[in-house]
Amino acid sequence: MIGSNKPEIPSASMISMDIHKEAPLVDVIIEIPQGNFLKRGSTGELDFISPFPCPFNYGSVPAFIGLDGDLLDAVVLGPRLPLGATVKVPALGAIRMIDQGVYDDKLICSYLPISPWKQRLILLFFMIYARAKSLLNLTRGRRGRNSCEGWHKAEDALARATLRSHVDWEGRTMPF
């Protein structure tokens, strides 16, 4: 309204546009669609069959290699995406994981802002995941600490990763 002192409430599309200006955009290939029970790695190999469905679209950023020697992991929030889909999405944060004693960052990507409540749920999932991975590694005889180190900036995870163009990558170096 012209002449009104009422502040304008931003719409979801306005917020989404602001996110695109501030957050790094990454291409993510979906390896595990939301709701899927099959855990596949970035090379397409079946790692395991989960007793629980994946709560997110899970994939990797083919332009970056994480400190674990595999493509940088990424979660894409929102509706279920098909296996193999590639999406360009803002990276709004990262969960810093340690797997077998090595950093294994997970970018958290979304077209819309992530509420503090949703951030806590995502963090809780990865805290439980780290404990489950500890048990899995124990049964497989793999050593090294597994933990969830919390929510961090996406830029930090991208800075720790290596551009794939600088490395000859043929698949992950650490066993799942």
Tab-separated table of C-alpha atoms in Angstrom:
chain	number	residue	atom	x	y	z
A	1	MET	CA	0.000	0.000	0.000
A	2	ILE	CA	1.419	3.430	-0.964
A	3	GLY	CA	2.195	5.630	2.009
A	4	SER	CA	1.786	2.771	4.460
A	5	ASN	CA	4.253	2.374	7.344
A	6	LYS	CA	3.624	-1.357	7.402
A	7	PRO	CA	6.788	-3.367	6.672
A	8	GLU	CA	6.620	-5.611	3.641
A	9	ILE	CA	6.666	-9.307	4.495
A	10	PRO	CA	8.934	-11.080	2.012
A	11	SER	CA	7.372	-13.876	0.023
A	12	ALA	CA	9.018	-17.293	-0.324
A	13	SER	CA	10.136	-16.388	-3.857
A	14	MET	CA	11.788	-13.167	-2.602
A	15	ILE	CA	13.595	-15.094	0.134
A	16	SER	CA	14.677	-17.711	-2.382
A	17	MET	CA	16.127	-14.989	-4.627
A	18	ASP	CA	18.132	-13.577	-1.680
A	19	ILE	CA	19.530	-17.042	-0.919
A	20	HIS	CA	20.724	-17.394	-4.515
A	21	LYS	CA	22.663	-14.117	-4.159
A	22	GLU	CA	24.418	-15.101	-0.919
A	23	ALA	CA	24.847	-18.883	-0.934
A	24	PRO	CA	27.192	-20.802	-3.220
A	25	LEU	CA	25.374	-22.647	-5.997
A	26	VAL	CA	26.429	-26.258	-6.517
A	27	ASP	CA	25.449	-28.989	-8.947
A	28	VAL	CA	24.313	-32.099	-7.052
A	29	ILE	CA	23.752	-35.539	-8.580
A	30	ILE	CA	21.102	-37.491	-6.657
A	31	GLU	CA	22.367	-40.946	-5.623
A	32	ILE	CA	19.684	-41.751	-3.060
A	33	PRO	CA	16.215	-40.291	-3.631
A	34	GLN	CA	14.265	-39.312	-0.535
A	35	GLY	CA	12.465	-42.383	0.858
A	36	ASN	CA	14.851	-44.895	-0.732
A	37	PHE	CA	16.328	-47.821	1.237
A	38	LEU	CA	19.328	-48.454	-1.050
A	39	LYS	CA	22.550	-46.633	-0.076
A	40	ARG	CA	24.711	-46.169	-3.146
A	41	GLY	CA	28.072	-44.462	-3.378
A	42	SER	CA	29.132	-41.819	-5.877
A	43	THR	CA	30.339	-44.536	-8.292
A	44	GLY	CA	26.876	-46.154	-8.219
A	45	GLU	CA	27.953	-49.231	-6.227
A	46	LEU	CA	25.496	-50.505	-3.619
A	47	ASP	CA	26.964	-49.866	-0.149
A	48	PHE	CA	24.130	-51.362	1.900
A	49	ILE	CA	20.380	-51.705	2.282
A	50	SER	CA	19.124	-49.527	5.100
A	51	PRO	CA	16.418	-50.637	7.524
A	52	PHE	CA	15.099	-47.053	7.352
A	53	PRO	CA	14.265	-44.883	4.345
A	54	CYS	CA	16.557	-41.951	3.609
A	55	PRO	CA	14.826	-38.788	4.914
A	56	PHE	CA	16.470	-36.549	2.281
A	57	ASN	CA	17.565	-36.538	-1.323
A	58	TYR	CA	21.221	-37.505	-0.915
A	59	GLY	CA	23.947	-37.149	-3.479
A	60	SER	CA	27.280	-35.639	-4.310
A	61	VAL	CA	28.833	-32.558	-5.843
A	62	PRO	CA	30.883	-33.876	-8.782
A	63	ALA	CA	33.017	-30.707	-8.966
A	64	PHE	CA	34.580	-31.316	-5.514
A	65	ILE	CA	36.379	-34.124	-3.710
A	66	GLY	CA	36.048	-34.208	0.065
A	67	LEU	CA	38.806	-34.986	2.541
A	68	ASP	CA	37.684	-38.640	2.588
A	69	GLY	CA	38.751	-39.003	-1.063
A	70	ASP	CA	35.168	-39.305	-2.319
A	71	LEU	CA	32.994	-36.732	-4.063
A	72	LEU	CA	31.694	-34.099	-1.647
A	73	ASP	CA	28.407	-35.287	-0.110
A	74	ALA	CA	25.263	-33.190	-0.348
A	75	VAL	CA	21.712	-33.317	0.973
A	76	VAL	CA	19.005	-31.634	-1.097
A	77	LEU	CA	15.916	-30.685	0.911
A	78	GLY	CA	12.499	-30.513	-0.686
A	79	PRO	CA	10.391	-32.933	-2.706
A	80	ARG	CA	11.693	-36.346	-3.777
A	81	LEU	CA	14.032	-36.179	-6.764
A	82	PRO	CA	14.677	-39.071	-9.170
A	83	LEU	CA	17.836	-41.181	-9.027
A	84	GLY	CA	20.504	-39.634	-11.258
A	85	ALA	CA	18.879	-36.183	-11.415
A	86	THR	CA	21.291	-33.244	-11.434
A	87	VAL	CA	20.116	-30.068	-9.731
A	88	LYS	CA	21.757	-26.671	-9.269
A	89	VAL	CA	20.898	-25.628	-5.732
A	90	PRO	CA	22.174	-23.181	-3.088
A	91	ALA	CA	24.358	-24.727	-0.377
A	92	LEU	CA	22.990	-23.125	2.806
A	93	GLY	CA	25.116	-24.943	5.359
A	94	ALA	CA	27.118	-28.051	6.092
A	95	ILE	CA	27.210	-30.778	8.682
A	96	ARG	CA	30.770	-31.587	9.682
A	97	MET	CA	31.071	-35.339	10.098
A	98	ILE	CA	34.067	-37.417	11.048
A	99	ASP	CA	34.108	-40.939	9.612
A	100	GLN	CA	36.943	-43.311	10.506
A	101	GLY	CA	38.875	-40.304	11.811
A	102	VAL	CA	38.552	-38.300	8.559
A	103	TYR	CA	36.394	-35.242	7.842
A	104	ASP	CA	33.381	-36.124	5.687
A	105	ASP	CA	31.416	-32.894	5.202
A	106	LYS	CA	27.769	-32.989	4.097
A	107	LEU	CA	26.527	-29.875	2.283
A	108	ILE	CA	22.939	-28.989	3.159
A	109	CYS	CA	21.234	-27.567	0.077
A	110	SER	CA	17.813	-26.026	-0.354
A	111	TYR	CA	15.973	-23.553	-2.561
A	112	LEU	CA	14.191	-22.194	0.525
A	113	PRO	CA	15.555	-21.015	3.884
A	114	ILE	CA	16.052	-23.717	6.518
A	115	SER	CA	14.288	-22.904	9.776
A	116	PRO	CA	16.172	-23.351	13.070
A	117	TRP	CA	13.780	-26.216	13.915
A	118	LYS	CA	14.591	-28.026	10.653
A	119	GLN	CA	18.308	-27.404	11.222
A	120	ARG	CA	18.031	-29.144	14.605
A	121	LEU	CA	16.236	-32.118	13.021
A	122	ILE	CA	18.911	-32.431	10.326
A	123	LEU	CA	21.635	-32.221	12.960
A	124	LEU	CA	19.865	-34.851	15.099
A	125	PHE	CA	19.672	-37.191	12.096
A	126	PHE	CA	23.422	-36.893	11.491
A	127	MET	CA	24.210	-37.368	15.186
A	128	ILE	CA	22.266	-40.646	15.113
A	129	TYR	CA	23.849	-41.541	11.763
A	130	ALA	CA	27.357	-41.050	13.249
A	131	ARG	CA	26.540	-43.471	16.091
A	132	ALA	CA	25.114	-46.038	13.671
A	133	LYS	CA	28.193	-45.658	11.449
A	134	SER	CA	30.406	-46.281	14.513
A	135	LEU	CA	28.632	-49.588	15.090
A	136	LEU	CA	28.818	-50.506	11.413
A	137	ASN	CA	32.550	-49.740	11.298
A	138	LEU	CA	33.093	-51.748	14.483
A	139	THR	CA	31.424	-54.819	12.957
A	140	ARG	CA	33.537	-54.365	9.801
A	141	GLY	CA	36.749	-54.054	11.829
A	142	ARG	CA	37.400	-50.477	10.721
A	143	ARG	CA	39.112	-48.147	13.155
A	144	GLY	CA	38.816	-44.423	13.669
A	145	ARG	CA	36.464	-42.045	15.400
A	146	ASN	CA	32.974	-41.374	14.044
A	147	SER	CA	31.094	-38.279	15.148
A	148	CYS	CA	28.919	-35.381	14.123
A	149	GLU	CA	30.713	-32.094	14.788
A	150	GLY	CA	27.698	-29.848	14.194
A	151	TRP	CA	26.313	-27.307	11.759
A	152	HIS	CA	28.812	-25.110	9.886
A	153	LYS	CA	28.989	-22.781	6.898
A	154	ALA	CA	28.819	-24.324	3.436
A	155	GLU	CA	31.767	-22.155	2.421
A	156	ASP	CA	33.939	-23.896	5.060
A	157	ALA	CA	33.144	-27.345	3.625
A	158	LEU	CA	33.799	-26.131	0.074
A	159	ALA	CA	37.117	-24.576	1.167
A	160	ARG	CA	38.248	-27.913	2.687
A	161	ALA	CA	37.316	-29.812	-0.485
A	162	THR	CA	39.513	-30.059	-3.587
A	163	LEU	CA	38.326	-29.021	-7.031
A	164	ARG	CA	38.035	-32.199	-9.037
A	165	SER	CA	39.769	-30.559	-11.987
A	166	HIS	CA	42.928	-30.461	-9.809
A	167	VAL	CA	42.832	-34.191	-9.010
A	168	ASP	CA	42.622	-37.358	-11.086
A	169	TRP	CA	39.657	-39.015	-9.284
A	170	GLU	CA	38.586	-42.590	-10.062
A	171	GLY	CA	36.449	-43.337	-7.021
A	172	ARG	CA	36.615	-43.162	-3.259
A	173	THR	CA	39.814	-44.180	-1.551
A	174	MET	CA	38.313	-45.137	1.833
A	175	PRO	CA	36.028	-48.154	2.099
A	176	PHE	CA	32.437	-47.414	3.093
